[in-house]
Structure formats: structure tokens, C-alpha cells
Tab-separated table of C-alpha atoms in Angstrom:
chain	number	residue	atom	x	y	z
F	203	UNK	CA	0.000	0.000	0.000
F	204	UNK	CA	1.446	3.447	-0.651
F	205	UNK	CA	2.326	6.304	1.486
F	206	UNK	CA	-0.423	9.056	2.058
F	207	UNK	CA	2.620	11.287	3.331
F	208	UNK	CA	4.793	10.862	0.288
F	209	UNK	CA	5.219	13.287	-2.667
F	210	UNK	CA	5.819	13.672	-6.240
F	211	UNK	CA	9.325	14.940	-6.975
F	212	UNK	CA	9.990	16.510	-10.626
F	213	UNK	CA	12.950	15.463	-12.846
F	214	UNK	CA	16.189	16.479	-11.524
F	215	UNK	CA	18.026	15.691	-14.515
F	216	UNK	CA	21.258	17.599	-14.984
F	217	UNK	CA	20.456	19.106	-11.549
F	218	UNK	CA	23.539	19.170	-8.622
F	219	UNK	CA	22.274	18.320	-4.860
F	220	UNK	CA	24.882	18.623	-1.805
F	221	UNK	CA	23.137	17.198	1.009
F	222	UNK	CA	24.836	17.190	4.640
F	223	UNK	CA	24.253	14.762	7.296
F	224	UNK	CA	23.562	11.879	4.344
F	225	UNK	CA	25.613	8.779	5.685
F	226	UNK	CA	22.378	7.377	7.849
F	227	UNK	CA	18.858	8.203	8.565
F	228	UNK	CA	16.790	11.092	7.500
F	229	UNK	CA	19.565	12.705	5.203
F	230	UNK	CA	20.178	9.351	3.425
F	231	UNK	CA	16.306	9.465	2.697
F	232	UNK	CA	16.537	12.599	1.269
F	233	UNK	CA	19.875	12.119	-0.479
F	234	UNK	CA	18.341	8.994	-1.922
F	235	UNK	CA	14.995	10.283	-3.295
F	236	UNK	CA	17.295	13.084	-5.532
F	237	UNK	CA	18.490	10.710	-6.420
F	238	UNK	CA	16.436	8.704	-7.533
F	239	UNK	CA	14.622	11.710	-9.332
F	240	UNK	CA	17.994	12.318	-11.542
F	241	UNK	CA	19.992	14.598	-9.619
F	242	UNK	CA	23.714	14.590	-9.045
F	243	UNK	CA	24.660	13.707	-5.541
F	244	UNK	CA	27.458	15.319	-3.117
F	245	UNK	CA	27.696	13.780	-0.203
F	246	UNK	CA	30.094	15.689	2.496
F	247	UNK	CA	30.736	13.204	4.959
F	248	UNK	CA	32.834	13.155	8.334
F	249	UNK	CA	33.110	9.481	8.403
F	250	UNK	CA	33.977	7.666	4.890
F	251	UNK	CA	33.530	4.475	5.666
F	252	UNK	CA	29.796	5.118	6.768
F	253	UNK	CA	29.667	7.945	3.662
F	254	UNK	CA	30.866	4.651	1.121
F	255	UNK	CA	28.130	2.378	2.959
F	256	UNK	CA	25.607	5.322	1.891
F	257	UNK	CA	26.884	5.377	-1.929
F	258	UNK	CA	26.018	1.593	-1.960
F	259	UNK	CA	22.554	2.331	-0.872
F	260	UNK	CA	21.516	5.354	-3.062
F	261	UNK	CA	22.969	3.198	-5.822
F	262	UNK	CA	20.870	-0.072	-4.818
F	263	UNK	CA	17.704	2.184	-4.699
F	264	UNK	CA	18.697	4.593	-7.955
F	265	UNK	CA	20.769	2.112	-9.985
F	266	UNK	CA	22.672	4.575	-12.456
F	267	UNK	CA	22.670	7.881	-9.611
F	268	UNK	CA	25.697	10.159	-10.112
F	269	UNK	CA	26.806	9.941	-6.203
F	270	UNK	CA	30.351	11.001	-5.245
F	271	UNK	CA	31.771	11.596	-1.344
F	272	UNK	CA	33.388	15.013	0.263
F	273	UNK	CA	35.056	14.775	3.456
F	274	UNK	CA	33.414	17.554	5.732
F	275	UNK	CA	33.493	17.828	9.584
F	276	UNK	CA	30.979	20.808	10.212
F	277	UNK	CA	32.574	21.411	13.806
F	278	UNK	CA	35.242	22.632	11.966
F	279	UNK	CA	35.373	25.828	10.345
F	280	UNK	CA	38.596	24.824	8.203
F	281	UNK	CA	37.042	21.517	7.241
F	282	UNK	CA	34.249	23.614	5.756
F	283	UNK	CA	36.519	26.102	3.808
F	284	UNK	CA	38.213	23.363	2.900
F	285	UNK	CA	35.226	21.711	1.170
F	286	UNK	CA	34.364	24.784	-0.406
F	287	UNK	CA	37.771	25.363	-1.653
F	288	UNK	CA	37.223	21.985	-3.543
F	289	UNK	CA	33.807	22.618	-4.500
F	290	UNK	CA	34.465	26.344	-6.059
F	291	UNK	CA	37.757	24.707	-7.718
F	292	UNK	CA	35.332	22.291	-9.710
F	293	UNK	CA	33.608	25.048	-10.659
F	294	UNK	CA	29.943	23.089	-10.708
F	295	UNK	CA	26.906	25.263	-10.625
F	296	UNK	CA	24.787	24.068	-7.315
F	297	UNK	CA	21.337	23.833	-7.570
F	298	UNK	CA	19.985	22.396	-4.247
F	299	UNK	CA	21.584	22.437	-1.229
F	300	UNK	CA	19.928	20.891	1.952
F	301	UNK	CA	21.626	21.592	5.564
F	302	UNK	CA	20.441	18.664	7.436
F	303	UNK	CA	23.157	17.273	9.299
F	304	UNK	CA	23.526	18.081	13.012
F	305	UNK	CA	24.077	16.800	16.274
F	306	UNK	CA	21.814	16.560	19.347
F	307	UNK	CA	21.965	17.316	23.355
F	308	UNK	CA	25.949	15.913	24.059
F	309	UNK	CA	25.165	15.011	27.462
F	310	UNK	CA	28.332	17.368	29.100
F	311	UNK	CA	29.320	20.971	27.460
F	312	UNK	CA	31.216	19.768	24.354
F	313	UNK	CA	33.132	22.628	22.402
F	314	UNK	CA	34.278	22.226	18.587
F	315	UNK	CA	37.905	22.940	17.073
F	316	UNK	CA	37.812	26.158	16.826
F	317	UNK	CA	36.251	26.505	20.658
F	318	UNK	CA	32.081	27.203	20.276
F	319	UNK	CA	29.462	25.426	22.041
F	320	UNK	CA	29.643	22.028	19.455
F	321	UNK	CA	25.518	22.332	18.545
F	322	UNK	CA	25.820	25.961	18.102
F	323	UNK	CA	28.699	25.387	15.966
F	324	UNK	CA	27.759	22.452	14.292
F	325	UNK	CA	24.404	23.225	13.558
F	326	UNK	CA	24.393	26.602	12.953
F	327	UNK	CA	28.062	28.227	12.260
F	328	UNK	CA	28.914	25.132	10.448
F	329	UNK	CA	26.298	25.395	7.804
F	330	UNK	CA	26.298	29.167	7.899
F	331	UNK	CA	29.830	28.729	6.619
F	332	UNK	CA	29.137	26.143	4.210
F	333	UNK	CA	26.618	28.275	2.705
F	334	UNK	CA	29.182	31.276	2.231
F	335	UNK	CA	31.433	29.189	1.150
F	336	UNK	CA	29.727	27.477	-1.783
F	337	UNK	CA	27.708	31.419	-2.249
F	338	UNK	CA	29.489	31.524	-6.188
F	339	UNK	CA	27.961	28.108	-6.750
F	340	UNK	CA	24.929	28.662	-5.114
F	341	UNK	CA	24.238	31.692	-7.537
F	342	UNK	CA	25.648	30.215	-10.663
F	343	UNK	CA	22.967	27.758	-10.052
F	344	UNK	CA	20.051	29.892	-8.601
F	345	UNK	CA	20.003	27.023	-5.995
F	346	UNK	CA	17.328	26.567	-3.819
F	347	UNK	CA	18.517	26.245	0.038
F	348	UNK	CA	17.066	24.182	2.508
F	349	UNK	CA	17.925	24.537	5.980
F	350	UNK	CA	16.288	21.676	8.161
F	351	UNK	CA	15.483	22.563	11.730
F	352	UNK	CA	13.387	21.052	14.807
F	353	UNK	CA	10.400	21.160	16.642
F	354	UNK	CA	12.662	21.958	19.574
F	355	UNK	CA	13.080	25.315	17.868
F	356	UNK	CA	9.103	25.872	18.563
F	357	UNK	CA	10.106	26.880	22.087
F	358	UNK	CA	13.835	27.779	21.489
F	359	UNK	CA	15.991	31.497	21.588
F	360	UNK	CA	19.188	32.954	21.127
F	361	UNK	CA	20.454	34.063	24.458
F	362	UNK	CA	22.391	36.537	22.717
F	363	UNK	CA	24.919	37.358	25.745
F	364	UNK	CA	25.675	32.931	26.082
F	365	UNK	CA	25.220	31.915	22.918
F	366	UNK	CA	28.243	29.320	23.806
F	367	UNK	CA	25.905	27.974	26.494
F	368	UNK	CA	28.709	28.917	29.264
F	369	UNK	CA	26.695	29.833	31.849
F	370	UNK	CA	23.743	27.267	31.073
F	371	UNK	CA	23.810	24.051	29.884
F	372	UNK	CA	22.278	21.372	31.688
F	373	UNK	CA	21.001	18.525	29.304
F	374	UNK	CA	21.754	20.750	26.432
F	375	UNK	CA	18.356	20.870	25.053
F	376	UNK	CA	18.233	24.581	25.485
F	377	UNK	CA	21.725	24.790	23.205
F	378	UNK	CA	20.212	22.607	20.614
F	379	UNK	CA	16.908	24.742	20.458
F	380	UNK	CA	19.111	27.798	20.337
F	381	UNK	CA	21.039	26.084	17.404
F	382	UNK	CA	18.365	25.446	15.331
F	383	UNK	CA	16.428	29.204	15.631
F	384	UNK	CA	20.247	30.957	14.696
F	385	UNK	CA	20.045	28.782	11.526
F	386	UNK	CA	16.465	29.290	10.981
F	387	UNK	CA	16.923	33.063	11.689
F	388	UNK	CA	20.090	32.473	8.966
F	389	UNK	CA	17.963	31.237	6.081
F	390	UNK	CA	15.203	33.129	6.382
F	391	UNK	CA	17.542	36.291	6.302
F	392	UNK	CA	19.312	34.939	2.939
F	393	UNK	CA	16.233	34.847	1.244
F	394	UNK	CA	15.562	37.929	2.029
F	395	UNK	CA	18.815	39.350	1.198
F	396	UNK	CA	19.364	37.312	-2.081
F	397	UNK	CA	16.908	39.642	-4.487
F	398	UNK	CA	18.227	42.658	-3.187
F	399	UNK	CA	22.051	41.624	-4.093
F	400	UNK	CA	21.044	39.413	-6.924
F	401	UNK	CA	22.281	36.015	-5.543
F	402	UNK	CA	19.411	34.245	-7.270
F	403	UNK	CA	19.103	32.039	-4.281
F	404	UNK	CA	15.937	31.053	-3.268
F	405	UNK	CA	16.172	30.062	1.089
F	406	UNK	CA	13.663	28.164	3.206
F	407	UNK	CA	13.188	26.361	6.222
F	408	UNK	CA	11.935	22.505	7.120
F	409	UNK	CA	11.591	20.250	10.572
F	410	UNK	CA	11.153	16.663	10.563
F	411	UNK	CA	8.924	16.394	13.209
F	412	UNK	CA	10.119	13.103	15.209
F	413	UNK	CA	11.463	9.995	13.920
F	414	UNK	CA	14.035	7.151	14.903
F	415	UNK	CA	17.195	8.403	13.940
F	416	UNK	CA	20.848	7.793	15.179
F	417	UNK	CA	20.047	12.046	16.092
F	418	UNK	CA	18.993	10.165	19.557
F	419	UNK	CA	21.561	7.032	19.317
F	420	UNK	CA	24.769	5.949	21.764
F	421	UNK	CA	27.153	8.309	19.763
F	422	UNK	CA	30.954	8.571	20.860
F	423	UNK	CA	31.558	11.702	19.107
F	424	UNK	CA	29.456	13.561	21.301
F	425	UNK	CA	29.673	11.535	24.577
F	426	UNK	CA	26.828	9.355	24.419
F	427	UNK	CA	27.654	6.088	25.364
F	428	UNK	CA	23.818	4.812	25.584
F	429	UNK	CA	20.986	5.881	23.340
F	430	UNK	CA	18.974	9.368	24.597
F	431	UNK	CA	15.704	9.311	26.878
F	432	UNK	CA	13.037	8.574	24.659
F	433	UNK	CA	14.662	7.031	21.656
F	434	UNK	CA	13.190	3.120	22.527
F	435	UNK	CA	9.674	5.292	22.730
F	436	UNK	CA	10.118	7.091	19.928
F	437	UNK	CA	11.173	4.113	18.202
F	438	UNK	CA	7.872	1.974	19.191
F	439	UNK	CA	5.097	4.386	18.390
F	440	UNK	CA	7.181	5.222	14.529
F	441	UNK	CA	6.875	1.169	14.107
F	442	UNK	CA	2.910	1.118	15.183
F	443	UNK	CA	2.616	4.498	12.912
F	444	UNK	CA	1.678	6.234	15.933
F	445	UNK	CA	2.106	10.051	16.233
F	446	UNK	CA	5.507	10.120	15.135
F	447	UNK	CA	6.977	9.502	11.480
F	448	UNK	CA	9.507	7.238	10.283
F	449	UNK	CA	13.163	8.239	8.907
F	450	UNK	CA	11.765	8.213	5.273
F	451	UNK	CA	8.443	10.514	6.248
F	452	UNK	CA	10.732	12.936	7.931
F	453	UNK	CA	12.838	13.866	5.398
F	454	UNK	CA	9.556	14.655	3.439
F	455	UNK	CA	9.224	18.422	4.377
F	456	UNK	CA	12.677	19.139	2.903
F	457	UNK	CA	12.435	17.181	0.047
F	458	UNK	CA	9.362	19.271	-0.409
F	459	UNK	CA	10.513	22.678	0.362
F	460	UNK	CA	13.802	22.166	-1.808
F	461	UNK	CA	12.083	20.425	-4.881
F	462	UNK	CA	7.951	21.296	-5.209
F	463	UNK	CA	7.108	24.332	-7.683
F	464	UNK	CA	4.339	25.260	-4.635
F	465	UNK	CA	7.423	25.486	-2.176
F	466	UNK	CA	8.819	29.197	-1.809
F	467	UNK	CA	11.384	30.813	-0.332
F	468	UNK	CA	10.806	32.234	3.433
F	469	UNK	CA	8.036	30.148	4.151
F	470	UNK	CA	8.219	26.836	6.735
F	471	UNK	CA	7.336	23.554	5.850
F	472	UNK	CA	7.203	20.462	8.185
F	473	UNK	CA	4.815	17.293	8.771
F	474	UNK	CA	0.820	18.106	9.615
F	475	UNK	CA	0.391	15.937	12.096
F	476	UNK	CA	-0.581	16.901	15.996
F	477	UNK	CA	2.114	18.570	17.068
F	478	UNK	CA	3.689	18.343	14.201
F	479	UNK	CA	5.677	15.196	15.187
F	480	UNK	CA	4.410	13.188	11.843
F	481	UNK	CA	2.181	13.563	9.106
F	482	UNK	CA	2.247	14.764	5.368
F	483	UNK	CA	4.612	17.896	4.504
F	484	UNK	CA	2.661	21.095	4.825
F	485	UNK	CA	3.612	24.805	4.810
F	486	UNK	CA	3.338	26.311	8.265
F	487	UNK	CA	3.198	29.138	10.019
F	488	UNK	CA	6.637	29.995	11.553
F	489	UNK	CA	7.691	29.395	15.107
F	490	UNK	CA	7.548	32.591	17.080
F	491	UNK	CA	10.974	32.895	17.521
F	492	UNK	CA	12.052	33.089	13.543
F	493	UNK	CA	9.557	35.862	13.311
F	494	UNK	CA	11.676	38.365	14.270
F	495	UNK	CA	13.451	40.342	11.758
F	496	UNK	CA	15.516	41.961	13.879
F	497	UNK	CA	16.910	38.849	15.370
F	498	UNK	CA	17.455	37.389	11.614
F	499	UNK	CA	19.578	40.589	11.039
F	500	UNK	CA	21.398	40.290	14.174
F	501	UNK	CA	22.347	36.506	13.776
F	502	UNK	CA	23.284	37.441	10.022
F	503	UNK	CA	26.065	40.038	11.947
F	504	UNK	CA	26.820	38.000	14.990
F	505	UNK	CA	27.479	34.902	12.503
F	506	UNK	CA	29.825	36.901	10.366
F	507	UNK	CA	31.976	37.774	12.935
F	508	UNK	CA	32.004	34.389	14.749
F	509	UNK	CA	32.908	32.489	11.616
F	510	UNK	CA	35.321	35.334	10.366
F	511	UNK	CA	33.341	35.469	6.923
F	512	UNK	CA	31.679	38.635	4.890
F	513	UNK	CA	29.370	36.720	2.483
F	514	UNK	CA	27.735	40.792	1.943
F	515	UNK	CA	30.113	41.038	-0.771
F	516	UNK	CA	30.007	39.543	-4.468
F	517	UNK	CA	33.369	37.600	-3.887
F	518	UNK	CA	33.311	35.899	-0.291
F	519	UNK	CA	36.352	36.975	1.642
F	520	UNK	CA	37.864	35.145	4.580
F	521	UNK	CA	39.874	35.969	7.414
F	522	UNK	CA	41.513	33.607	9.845
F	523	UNK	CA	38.740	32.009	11.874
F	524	UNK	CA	40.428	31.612	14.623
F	525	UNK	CA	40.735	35.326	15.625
F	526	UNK	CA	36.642	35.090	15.559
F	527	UNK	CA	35.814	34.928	19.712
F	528	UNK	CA	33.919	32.377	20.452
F	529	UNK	CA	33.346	33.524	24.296
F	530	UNK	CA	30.303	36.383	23.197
């Protein structure tokens, strides 16, 4: 019996998709689908032997997909310059680019390379990076940009004098929340921004509502040993179809904002379920705290300076990240 939830996707013939976080789980769903649909796949991975495991299964589902592997670690800021260095030096026109990857509640204070808070600079500097980094490709192909947040976000904010989480942490949920509305504030500003500069870039936002994903698995790279409160329960009621999706409904919204001709740029789009923890991708009204336009404008600012990186200009300019502070 077919999916109620699922959705048509257009030929993506000729088309070039970059999709982070696409080694497991709801990014290998998505990376899978454009697949299967025609378009070239880039896959920027952190671990290559999971990233070659994912080739095999795009290919077993798509036989004949275009699929090649980047190394990318987006808790580093010179691991994502250095992506875009190879990416710009290919010189291939990107036409969808979907920010899903992104890691969830480290149970202790964990900081990244370069010495932020490691969801708010995974999550959020990371992909703001990525996105300045790849800008020339992203305009060359008037790429659509998909930014995938949370239902966390719903009830997240930027604590704009801890956004490293120094003086709070606790279980983290609060830093992941804040993660997710700086990106969401972040995309919804580029769209705006792109007509008036002429980036041809159109920007969006999705959430998958809540699946079973290794988002909530044991996970040694952020101190995890055991899977997160909730995953076995989580995992149950997706089996029974129960509330919550499954890793192949969730990725639905951002297939759906980055590829349907009814999906525009600034608007939200996650499942229409209660709560929105599962259902069919709908457009929806945005979470209070990405309504702000004055917040979008300050995280646009507060993002340059942290990652050391003036994507205002035609040609992107860097400076040397590390004299960004990551202590504001």
C-alpha cells in the first residue's frame, strides 16, 4: 500500500544536490529520493567508511545515480573552507543544497575545534559557513537552500549574551533549540537578502517532526555512550505508525521545500500531524521565535563575525577564523 505522506518529486536531470548529514537516517532518505529523481549527488561526509556504505545504498535504490563523497566535519570551520575550496575549484553550478546534518543534546558541554558550544557550531556556524562558502555556486545555479530545523526550535531562543551555552547548559536541550532558531533566523535572512544583491538564491526552512534516527543514538563523538531518553519510545510508536513519522516521512518536508514548484522561499514547511511530530509535509506558520526580523539581522552580523566570513560582498572573503571569539 502506498504512502499518504509521500510526494511527487519533478525530474532532476542535470540538476547538482549537496546534502549534509547523508551517511544514515533522515539525510540518506533525502539524499536517496534526488536521487532517484535524476539529480547529481554530493555527499560531504565526516566518516567515509559510513559515507561509502551510503553510496552503496543510493545506488541499490537509484541504480545509475551520479553519487560522489566530500570529506566535511561541520565542527570545523577549516574543514568547511576546505570543502568549499574543492567545491568552487570544480567550478559546478549548485542547484539544491539541503543543511540537514547536526548533532543533538551531548550530554556534558562539548566545544568544537575552533572553541564554540559544538551544537551551536555544528548546527548553525557550520552550515552558515558552508553556505558562504559554496555562495558563487549557489548563484551560478540559482540554488534553492534548505535549511532543516526542529520542533525543539518551537520553544527555542538565542540568548544573545551565552550563545556558547557557558553559563547554562544542563542537558543541552536549550543549546540545541538555540542552534536550530540561529540557523532558521540564517535562512530566512538569505532569502531575504538574495533579491536585493542578486544572488538568485531562493532560502527556506523545514523540521522533521520526530522519527528514529541515530540524532537520539549511543554516539561517541558527542559523549553518548547509551541511546537518549526517549529514543526506545520514539522508536515503538514510529513502528505502530503512531504520532511520530519514520526516517523516510521525515525527510519529506525538505524534500518538499527544496524540490515542489508550490514550495517558496521564506516560508516553513514540516509534517501536519498533531504537534507536528508526523504527518504529510505542509507549509506552516513559523515558530515565534524566527519571526523576528531583527533577530534574523542580528544573527546574520553576529554569525559573520564568529565564523570570520563577509558573504555581503560579491566575492566571499575570509579571514583567519580563529581570531573570531567564540566567548560572546
Amino acid at each position: 500500500m502506498s504512502d499518504t505522506r509521500d510526494i511527487i518529486i519533478g525530474d532532476l536531470t542535470g540538476r547538482l544536490a549537496v546534502v549534509t548529514g547523508a551517511s544514515d537516517g533522515i539525510g540518506l532518505g533525502i539524499a536517496t529520493r534526488l536521487a532517484a529523481a535524476g539529480a547529481e549527488i554530493v555527499l560531504p561526509v565526516r566518516n567515509r567508511r559510513k559515507g561509502e556504505a551510503a553510496v552503496g545504498a543510493i545506488r541499490m535504490r537509484a541504480p545509475g545515480a551520479t553519487v560522489s563523497l566530500r570529506e566535511l566535519d561541520l565542527s570545523s570551520l577549516g574543514s568547511v573552507a576546505a570543502l568549499g575550496s574543492t567545491l568552487r575549484g570544480e567550478g559546478r553550478p549548485i542547484h539544491i543544497l539541503v543543511n540537514n546534518a547536526g548533532v543533538m543534546t551531548p550530554p556534558r558541554r562539548a566545544s568544537t575545534v575552533d572553541g564554540f558550544e559544538l551544537q551551536f557550531g555544528t548546527n548553525h556556524l557550520g552550515h552558515v559557513a558552508l553556505v558562504a562558502h559554496l555562495l558563487p555556486l549557489l548563484r551560478a545555479g540559482r540554488a534553492r537552500v534548505t535549511s532543516q530545523l526542529s520542533v525543539a526550535a518551537r520553544r527555542g531562543r538565542v540568548v544573545w549574551d551565552d550563545l556558547q551555552a557557558q553559563a547554562a547548559y544542563g542537558n543541552g536541550m536549550a543549546a540545541y533549540a538555540q542552534s536550530k532558531v540561529a540557523l532558521g533566523l540564517f535562512a530566512l535572512e538569505l532569502d531575504r537578502r538574495s533579491p536585493a544583491r542578486r544572488w538568485g538564491i531562493t532560502s527556506n526552512v523545514s523540521h522533521p517532526g520526530i522519527a528514529p534516527t541515530s540524532l537520539l543514538a549511543a554516539r561517541a563523538e558527542v559523549g553518548r555512550d547509551q541511546p537518549a531518553r526517549g529514543r526506545r519510545v520514539i522508536g515503538a510508536l514510529s513502528a505502530r505508525g503512531v504520532l511520530v513519522g519514520t526516517p523516510q516521512s521525515a525527510g519529506l518536508p525538505a524534500l518538499y521545500a527544496v524540490t515542489s514548484t508550490d514550495a517558496h522561499g521564506g516560508r516553513f514547511y514540516g509534517p501536519d500531524g498533531f504537534g507536528g511530530l508526523g504527518g504529510a509535509p505542509a507549509e506552516l506558520g513559523l515558530y515565534r521565535p524566527l519571526r523576528s526580523t531583527d533577530d534574523a539581522e542580528r544573527i546574520w552580523r553576529v554569525s559573520q563575525e564568529l565564523t570570520g566570513l563577509n558573504w555581503d560582498d560579491v566575492v566571499v572573503t575570509a579571514t583567519d577564523h580563529r581570531a573570531a571569539d567564540p566567548r560572546s
